[in-house]
PDB file of C-alpha atoms in Angstrom:
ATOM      1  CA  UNK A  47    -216.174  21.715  87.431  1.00 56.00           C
ATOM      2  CA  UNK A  48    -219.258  19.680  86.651  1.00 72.00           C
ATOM      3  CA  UNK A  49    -220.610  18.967  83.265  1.00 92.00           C
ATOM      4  CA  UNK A  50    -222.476  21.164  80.804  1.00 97.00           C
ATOM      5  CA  UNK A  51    -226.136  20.756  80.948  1.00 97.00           C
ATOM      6  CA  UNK A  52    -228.795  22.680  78.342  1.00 98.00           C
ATOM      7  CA  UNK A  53    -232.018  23.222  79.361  1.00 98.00           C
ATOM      8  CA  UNK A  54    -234.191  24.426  76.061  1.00 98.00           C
ATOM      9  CA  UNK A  55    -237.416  26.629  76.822  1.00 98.00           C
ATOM     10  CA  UNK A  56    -239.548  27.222  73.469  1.00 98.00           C
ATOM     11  CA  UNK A  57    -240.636  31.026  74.152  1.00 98.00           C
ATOM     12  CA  UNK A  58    -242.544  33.946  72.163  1.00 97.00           C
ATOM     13  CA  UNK A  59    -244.616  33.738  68.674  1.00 94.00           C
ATOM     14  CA  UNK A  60    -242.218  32.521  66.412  1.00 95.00           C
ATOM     15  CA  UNK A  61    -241.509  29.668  68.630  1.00 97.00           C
ATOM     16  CA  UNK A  62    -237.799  30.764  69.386  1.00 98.00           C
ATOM     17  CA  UNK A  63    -235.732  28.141  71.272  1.00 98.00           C
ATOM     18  CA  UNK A  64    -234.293  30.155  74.270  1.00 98.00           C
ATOM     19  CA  UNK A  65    -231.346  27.991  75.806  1.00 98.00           C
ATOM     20  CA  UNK A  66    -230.385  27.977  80.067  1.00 98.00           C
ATOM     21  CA  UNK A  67    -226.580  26.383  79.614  1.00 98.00           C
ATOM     22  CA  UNK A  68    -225.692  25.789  83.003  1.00 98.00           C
ATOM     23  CA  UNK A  69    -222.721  23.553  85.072  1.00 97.00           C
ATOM     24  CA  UNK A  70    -224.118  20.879  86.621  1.00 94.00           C
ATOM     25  CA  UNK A  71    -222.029  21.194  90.022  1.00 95.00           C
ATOM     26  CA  UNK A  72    -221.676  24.889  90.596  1.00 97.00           C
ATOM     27  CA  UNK A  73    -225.404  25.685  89.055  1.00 98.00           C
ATOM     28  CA  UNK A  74    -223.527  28.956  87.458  1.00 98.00           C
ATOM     29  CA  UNK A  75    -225.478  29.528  83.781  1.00 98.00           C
ATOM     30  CA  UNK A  76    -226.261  31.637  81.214  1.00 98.00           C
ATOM     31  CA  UNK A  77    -229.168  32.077  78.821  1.00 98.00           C
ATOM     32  CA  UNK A  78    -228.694  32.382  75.642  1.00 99.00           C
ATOM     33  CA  UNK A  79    -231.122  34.256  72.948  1.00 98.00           C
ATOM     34  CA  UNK A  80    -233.858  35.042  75.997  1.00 98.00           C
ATOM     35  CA  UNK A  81    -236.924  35.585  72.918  1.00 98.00           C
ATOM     36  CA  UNK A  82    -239.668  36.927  75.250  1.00 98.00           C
ATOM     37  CA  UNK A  83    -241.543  35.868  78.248  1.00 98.00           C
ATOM     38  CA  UNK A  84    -239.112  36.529  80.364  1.00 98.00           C
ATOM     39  CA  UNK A  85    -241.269  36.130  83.852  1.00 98.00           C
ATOM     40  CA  UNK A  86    -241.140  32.082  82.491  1.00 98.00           C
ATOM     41  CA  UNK A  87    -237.063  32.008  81.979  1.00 98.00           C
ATOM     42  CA  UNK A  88    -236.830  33.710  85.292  1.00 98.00           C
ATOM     43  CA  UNK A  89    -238.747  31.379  87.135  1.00 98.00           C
ATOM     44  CA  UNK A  90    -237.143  27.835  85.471  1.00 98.00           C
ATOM     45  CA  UNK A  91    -234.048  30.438  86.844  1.00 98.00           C
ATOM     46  CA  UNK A  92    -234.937  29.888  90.063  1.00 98.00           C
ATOM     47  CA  UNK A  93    -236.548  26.564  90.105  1.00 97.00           C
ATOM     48  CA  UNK A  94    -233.521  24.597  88.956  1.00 96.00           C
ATOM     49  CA  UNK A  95    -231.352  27.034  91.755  1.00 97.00           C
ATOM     50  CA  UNK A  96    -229.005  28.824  88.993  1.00 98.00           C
ATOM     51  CA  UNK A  97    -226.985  31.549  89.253  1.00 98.00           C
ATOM     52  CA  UNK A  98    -227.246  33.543  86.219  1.00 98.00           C
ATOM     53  CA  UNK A  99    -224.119  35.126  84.831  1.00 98.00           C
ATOM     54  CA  UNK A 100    -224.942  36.646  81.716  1.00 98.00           C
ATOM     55  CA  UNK A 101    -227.101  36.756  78.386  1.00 98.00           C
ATOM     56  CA  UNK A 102    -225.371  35.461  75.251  1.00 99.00           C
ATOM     57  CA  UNK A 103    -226.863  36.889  71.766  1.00 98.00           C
ATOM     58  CA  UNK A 104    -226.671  35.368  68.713  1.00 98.00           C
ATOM     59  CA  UNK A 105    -228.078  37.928  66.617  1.00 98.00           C
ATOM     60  CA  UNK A 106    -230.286  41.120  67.372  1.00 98.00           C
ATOM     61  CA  UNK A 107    -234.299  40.162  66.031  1.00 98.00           C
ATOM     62  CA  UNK A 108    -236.691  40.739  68.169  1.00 97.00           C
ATOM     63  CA  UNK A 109    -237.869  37.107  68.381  1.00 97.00           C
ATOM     64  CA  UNK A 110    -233.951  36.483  70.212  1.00 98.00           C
ATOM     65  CA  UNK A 111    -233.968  39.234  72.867  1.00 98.00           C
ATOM     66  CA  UNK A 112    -237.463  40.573  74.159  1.00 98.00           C
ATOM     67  CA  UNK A 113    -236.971  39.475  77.395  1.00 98.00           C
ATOM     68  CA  UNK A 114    -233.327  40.947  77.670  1.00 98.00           C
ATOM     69  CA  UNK A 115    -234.029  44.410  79.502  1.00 98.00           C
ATOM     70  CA  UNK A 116    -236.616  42.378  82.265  1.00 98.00           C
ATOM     71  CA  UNK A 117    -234.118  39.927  82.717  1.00 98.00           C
ATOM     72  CA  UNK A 118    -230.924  42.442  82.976  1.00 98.00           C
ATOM     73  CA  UNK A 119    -232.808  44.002  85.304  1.00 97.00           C
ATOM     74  CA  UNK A 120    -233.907  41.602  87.667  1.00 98.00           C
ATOM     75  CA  UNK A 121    -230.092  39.209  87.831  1.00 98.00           C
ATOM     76  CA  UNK A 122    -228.161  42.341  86.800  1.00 98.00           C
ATOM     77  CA  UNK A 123    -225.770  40.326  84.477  1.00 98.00           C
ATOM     78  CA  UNK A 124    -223.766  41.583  81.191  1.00 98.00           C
ATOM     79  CA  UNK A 125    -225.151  41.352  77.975  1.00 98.00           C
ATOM     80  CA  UNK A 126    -222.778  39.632  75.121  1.00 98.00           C
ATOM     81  CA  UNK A 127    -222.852  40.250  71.579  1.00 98.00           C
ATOM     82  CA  UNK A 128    -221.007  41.010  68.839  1.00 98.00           C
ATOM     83  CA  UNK A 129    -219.228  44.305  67.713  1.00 98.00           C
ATOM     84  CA  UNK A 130    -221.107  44.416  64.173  1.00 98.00           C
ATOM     85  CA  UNK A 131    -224.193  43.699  65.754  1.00 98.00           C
ATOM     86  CA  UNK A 132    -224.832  47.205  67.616  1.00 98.00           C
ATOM     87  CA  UNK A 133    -226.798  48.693  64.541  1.00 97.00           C
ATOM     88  CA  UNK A 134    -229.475  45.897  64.689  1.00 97.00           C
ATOM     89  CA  UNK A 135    -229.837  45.647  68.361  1.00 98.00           C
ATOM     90  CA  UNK A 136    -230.138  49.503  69.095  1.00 97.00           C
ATOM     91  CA  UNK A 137    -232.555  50.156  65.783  1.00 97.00           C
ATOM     92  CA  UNK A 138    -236.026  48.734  66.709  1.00 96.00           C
ATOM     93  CA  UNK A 139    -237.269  49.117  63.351  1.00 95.00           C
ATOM     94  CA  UNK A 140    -234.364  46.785  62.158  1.00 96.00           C
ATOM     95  CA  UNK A 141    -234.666  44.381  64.266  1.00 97.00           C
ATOM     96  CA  UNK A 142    -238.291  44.305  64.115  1.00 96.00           C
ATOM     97  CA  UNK A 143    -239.655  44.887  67.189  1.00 96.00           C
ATOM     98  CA  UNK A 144    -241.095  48.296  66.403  1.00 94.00           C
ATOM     99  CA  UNK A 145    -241.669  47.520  63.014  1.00 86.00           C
ATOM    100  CA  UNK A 146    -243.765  44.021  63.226  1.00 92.00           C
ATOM    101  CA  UNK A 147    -244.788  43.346  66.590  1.00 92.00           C
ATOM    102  CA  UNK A 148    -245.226  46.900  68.026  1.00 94.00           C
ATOM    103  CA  UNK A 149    -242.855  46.639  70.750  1.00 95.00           C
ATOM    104  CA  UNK A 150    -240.067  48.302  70.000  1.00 96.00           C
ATOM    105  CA  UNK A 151    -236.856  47.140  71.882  1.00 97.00           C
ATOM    106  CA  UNK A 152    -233.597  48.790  72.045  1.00 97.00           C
ATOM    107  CA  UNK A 153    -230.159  46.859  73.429  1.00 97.00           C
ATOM    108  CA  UNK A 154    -227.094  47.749  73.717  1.00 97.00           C
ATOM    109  CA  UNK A 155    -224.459  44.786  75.006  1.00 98.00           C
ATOM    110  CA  UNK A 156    -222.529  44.899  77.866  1.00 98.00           C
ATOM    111  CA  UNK A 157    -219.406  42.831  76.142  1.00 98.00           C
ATOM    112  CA  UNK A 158    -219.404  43.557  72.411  1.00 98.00           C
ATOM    113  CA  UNK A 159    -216.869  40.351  70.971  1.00 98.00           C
ATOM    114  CA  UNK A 160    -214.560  39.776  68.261  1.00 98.00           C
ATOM    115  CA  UNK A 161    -214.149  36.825  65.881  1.00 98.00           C
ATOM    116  CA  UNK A 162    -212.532  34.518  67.396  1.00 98.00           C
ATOM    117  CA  UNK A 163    -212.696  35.739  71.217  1.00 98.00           C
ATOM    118  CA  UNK A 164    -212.355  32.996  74.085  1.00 98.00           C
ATOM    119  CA  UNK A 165    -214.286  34.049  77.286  1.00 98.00           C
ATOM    120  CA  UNK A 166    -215.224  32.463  80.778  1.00 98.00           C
ATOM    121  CA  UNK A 167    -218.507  32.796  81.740  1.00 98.00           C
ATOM    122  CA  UNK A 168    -220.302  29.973  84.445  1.00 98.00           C
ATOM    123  CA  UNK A 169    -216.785  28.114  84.526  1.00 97.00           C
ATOM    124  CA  UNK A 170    -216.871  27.552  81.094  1.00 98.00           C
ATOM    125  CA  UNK A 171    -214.849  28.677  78.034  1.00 98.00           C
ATOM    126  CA  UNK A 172    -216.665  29.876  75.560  1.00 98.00           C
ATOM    127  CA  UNK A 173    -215.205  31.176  71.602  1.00 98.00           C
ATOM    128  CA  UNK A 174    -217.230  33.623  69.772  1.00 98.00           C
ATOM    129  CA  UNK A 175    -217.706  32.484  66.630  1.00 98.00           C
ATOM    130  CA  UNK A 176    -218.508  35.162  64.050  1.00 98.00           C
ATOM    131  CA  UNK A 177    -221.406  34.066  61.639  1.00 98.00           C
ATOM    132  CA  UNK A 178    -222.879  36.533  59.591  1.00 98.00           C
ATOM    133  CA  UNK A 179    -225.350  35.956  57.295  1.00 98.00           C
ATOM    134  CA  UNK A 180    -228.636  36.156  58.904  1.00 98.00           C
ATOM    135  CA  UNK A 181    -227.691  39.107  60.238  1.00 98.00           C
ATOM    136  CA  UNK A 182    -224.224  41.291  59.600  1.00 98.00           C
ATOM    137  CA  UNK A 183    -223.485  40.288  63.605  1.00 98.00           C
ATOM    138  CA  UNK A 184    -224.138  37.175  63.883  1.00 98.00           C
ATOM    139  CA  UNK A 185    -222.155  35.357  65.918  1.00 98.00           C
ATOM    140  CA  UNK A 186    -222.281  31.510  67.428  1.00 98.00           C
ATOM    141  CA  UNK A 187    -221.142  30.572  70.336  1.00 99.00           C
ATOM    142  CA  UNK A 188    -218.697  27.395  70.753  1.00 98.00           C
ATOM    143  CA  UNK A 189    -217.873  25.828  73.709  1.00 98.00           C
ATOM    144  CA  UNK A 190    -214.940  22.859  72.219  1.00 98.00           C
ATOM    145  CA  UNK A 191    -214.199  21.235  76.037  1.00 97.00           C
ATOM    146  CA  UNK A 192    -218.464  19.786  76.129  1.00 97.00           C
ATOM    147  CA  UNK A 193    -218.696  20.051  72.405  1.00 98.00           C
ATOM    148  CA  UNK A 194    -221.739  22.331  72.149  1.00 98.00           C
ATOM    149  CA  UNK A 195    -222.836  25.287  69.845  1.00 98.00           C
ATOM    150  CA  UNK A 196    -224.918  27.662  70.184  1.00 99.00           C
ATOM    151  CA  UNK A 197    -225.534  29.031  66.665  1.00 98.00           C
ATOM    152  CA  UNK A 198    -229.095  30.804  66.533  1.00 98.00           C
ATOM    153  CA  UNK A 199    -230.614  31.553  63.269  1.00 98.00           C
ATOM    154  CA  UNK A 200    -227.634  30.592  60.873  1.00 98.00           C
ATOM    155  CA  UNK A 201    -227.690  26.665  60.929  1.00 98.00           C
ATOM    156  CA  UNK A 202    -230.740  24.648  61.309  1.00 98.00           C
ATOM    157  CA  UNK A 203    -231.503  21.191  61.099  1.00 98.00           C
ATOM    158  CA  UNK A 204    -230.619  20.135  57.875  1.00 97.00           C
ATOM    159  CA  UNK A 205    -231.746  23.974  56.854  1.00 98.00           C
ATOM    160  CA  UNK A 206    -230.419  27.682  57.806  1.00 98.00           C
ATOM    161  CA  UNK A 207    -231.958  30.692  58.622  1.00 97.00           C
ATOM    162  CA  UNK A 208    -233.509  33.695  56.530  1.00 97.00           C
ATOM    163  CA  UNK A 209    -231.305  36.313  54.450  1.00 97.00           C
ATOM    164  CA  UNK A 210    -234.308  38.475  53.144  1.00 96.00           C
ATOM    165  CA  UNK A 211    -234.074  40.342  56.681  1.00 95.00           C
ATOM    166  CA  UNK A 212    -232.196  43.929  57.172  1.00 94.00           C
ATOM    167  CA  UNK A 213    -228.495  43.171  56.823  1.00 97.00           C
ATOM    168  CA  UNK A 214    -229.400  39.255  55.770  1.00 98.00           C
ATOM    169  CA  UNK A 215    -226.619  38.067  52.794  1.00 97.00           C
ATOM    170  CA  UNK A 216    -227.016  34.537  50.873  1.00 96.00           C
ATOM    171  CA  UNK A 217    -223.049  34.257  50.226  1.00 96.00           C
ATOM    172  CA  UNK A 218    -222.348  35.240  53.508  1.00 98.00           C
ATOM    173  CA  UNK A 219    -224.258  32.667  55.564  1.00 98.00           C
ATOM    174  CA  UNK A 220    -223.469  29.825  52.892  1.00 97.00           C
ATOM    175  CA  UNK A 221    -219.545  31.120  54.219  1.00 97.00           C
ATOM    176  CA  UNK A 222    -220.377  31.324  57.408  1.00 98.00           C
ATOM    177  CA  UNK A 223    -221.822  27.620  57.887  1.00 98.00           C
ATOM    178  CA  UNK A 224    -219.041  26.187  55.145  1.00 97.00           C
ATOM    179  CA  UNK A 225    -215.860  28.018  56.702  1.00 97.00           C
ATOM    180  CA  UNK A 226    -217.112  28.803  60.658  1.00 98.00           C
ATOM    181  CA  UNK A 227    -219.532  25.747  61.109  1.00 98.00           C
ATOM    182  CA  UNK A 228    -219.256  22.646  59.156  1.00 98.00           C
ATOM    183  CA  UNK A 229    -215.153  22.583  60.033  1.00 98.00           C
ATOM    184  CA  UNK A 230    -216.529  22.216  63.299  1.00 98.00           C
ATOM    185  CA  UNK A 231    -215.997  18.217  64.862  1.00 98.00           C
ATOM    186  CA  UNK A 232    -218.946  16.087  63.827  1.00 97.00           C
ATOM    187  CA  UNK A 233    -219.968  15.021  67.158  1.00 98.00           C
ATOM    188  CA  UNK A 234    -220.462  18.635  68.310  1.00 98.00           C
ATOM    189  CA  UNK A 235    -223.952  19.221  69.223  1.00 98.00           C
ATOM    190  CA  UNK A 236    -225.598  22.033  67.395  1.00 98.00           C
ATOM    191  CA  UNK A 237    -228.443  24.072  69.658  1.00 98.00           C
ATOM    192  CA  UNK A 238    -230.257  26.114  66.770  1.00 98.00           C
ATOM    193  CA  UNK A 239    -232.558  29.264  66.926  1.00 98.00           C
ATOM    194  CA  UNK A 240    -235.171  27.288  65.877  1.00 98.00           C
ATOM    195  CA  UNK A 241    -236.549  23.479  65.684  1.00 97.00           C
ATOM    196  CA  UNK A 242    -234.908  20.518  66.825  1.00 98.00           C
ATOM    197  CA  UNK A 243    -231.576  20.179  67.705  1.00 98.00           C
ATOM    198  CA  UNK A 244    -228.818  18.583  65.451  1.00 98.00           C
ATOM    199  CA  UNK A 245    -225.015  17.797  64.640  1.00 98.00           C
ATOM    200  CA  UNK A 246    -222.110  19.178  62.651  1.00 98.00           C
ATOM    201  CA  UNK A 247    -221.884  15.399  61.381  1.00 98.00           C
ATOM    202  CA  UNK A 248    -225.185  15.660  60.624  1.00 97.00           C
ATOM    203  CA  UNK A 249    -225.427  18.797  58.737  1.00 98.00           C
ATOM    204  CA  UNK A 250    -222.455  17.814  56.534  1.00 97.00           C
ATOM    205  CA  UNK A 251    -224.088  15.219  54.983  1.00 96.00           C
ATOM    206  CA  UNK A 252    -227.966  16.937  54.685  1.00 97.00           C
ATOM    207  CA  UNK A 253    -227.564  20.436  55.067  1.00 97.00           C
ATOM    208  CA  UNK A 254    -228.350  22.372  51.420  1.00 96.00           C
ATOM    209  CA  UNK A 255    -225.922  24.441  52.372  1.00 95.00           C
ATOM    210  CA  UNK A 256    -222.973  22.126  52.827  1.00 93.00           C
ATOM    211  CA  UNK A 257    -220.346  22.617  50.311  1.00 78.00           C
ATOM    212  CA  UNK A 258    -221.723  25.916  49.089  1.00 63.00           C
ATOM    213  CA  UNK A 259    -224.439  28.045  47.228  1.00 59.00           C
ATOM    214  CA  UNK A 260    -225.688  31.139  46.177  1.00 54.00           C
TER     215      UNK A 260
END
């Protein structure tokens, strides 16, 4: 098996970062959080010769997974998500697509996961990590052997994402990123929803959130 390499697209209006995690050998990948524009992920697809194996969510806004149902359609992979996040995914007026952009978007995943769940997916082995916060499902995505994490809208760069959303909680993503995230080895490289990418170490030291609030 070759080595774990990211590939980060910037896609849709809020600027979402939409990941292509892919091994470098076998070119198996998956995308995770595919935001919108999904004619532009599908053609880095097939530029850099992948072979798509599924879509990993981290949470169900709209900004995360307008290009899902294009993109299922056209590599005809499984959808993965977690159990509590059905609500939000199914409910376009909850997960905003219906209610602020006018496309309203309706998902339902193909693999719903559990806390804690190890999977294989592109030859790698992947724990679902379950975040909420952000969202009641939220869920990041941990691969320990290449020290990656895939955490979408709960930890940012030396910030975290919003809890005024449908189903958003202060206590609960201060818990999630103090108990899930920060326990996490410092060199693990943290791929965010949004803006630049970081580290556990990092976000120890400078995060607002380390050690607690709320």
């Amino acid at each position: 098996m070759g080595e774990l390499r990211v590939r980060k697209l910037v896609v849709g209006m809020v600027m979402t970062n939409c990941y292509l995690a892919y091994d470098d050998d076998s070119r198996e990948a998956f995308v995770v959080d595919p935001g919108d524009e999904a004619r532009k992920i599908s053609r880095v697809i097939r530029e850099e010769k992948l072979d798509l194996k599924g879509i990993l969510l981290t949470h169900g806004h709209f900004d995360h997974m307008l290009a899902v149902p294009e993109l299922k359609t056209e590599f005809a992979v499984p959808i993965y998500a977690h159990e509590k996040e059905r609500e939000l995914l199914a409910d376009s007026q909850m997960n905003l697509s219906g209610a602020w952009i006018g496309r309203p978007t309706s998902i339902q995943a193909d693999v719903w996961l559990k806390d804690g769940e190890v999977f294989q997916i592109a030859g790698f082995s992947v724990q679902a990590i379950y975040t909420p916060g952000h969202t009641v499902g939220g869920v990041s995505y941990y691969i320990e052997k290449e020290g990656a994490l895939f955490c979408g809208d709960t930890l940012f760069c030396e910030s975290y994402g919003r809890i005024d959303l449908p189903t958003g909680s202060g206590r609960e993503i201060a818990r999630s990123i103090n108990e899930k995230l920060l326990v996490l080895p410092e060199d693990v490289m943290v791929y965010p929803g949004h803006q630049e990418e970081t580290t556990i170490g990092h976000e120890r030291v400078y995060n607002p959130l380390s050690k607690g609030a709320f």
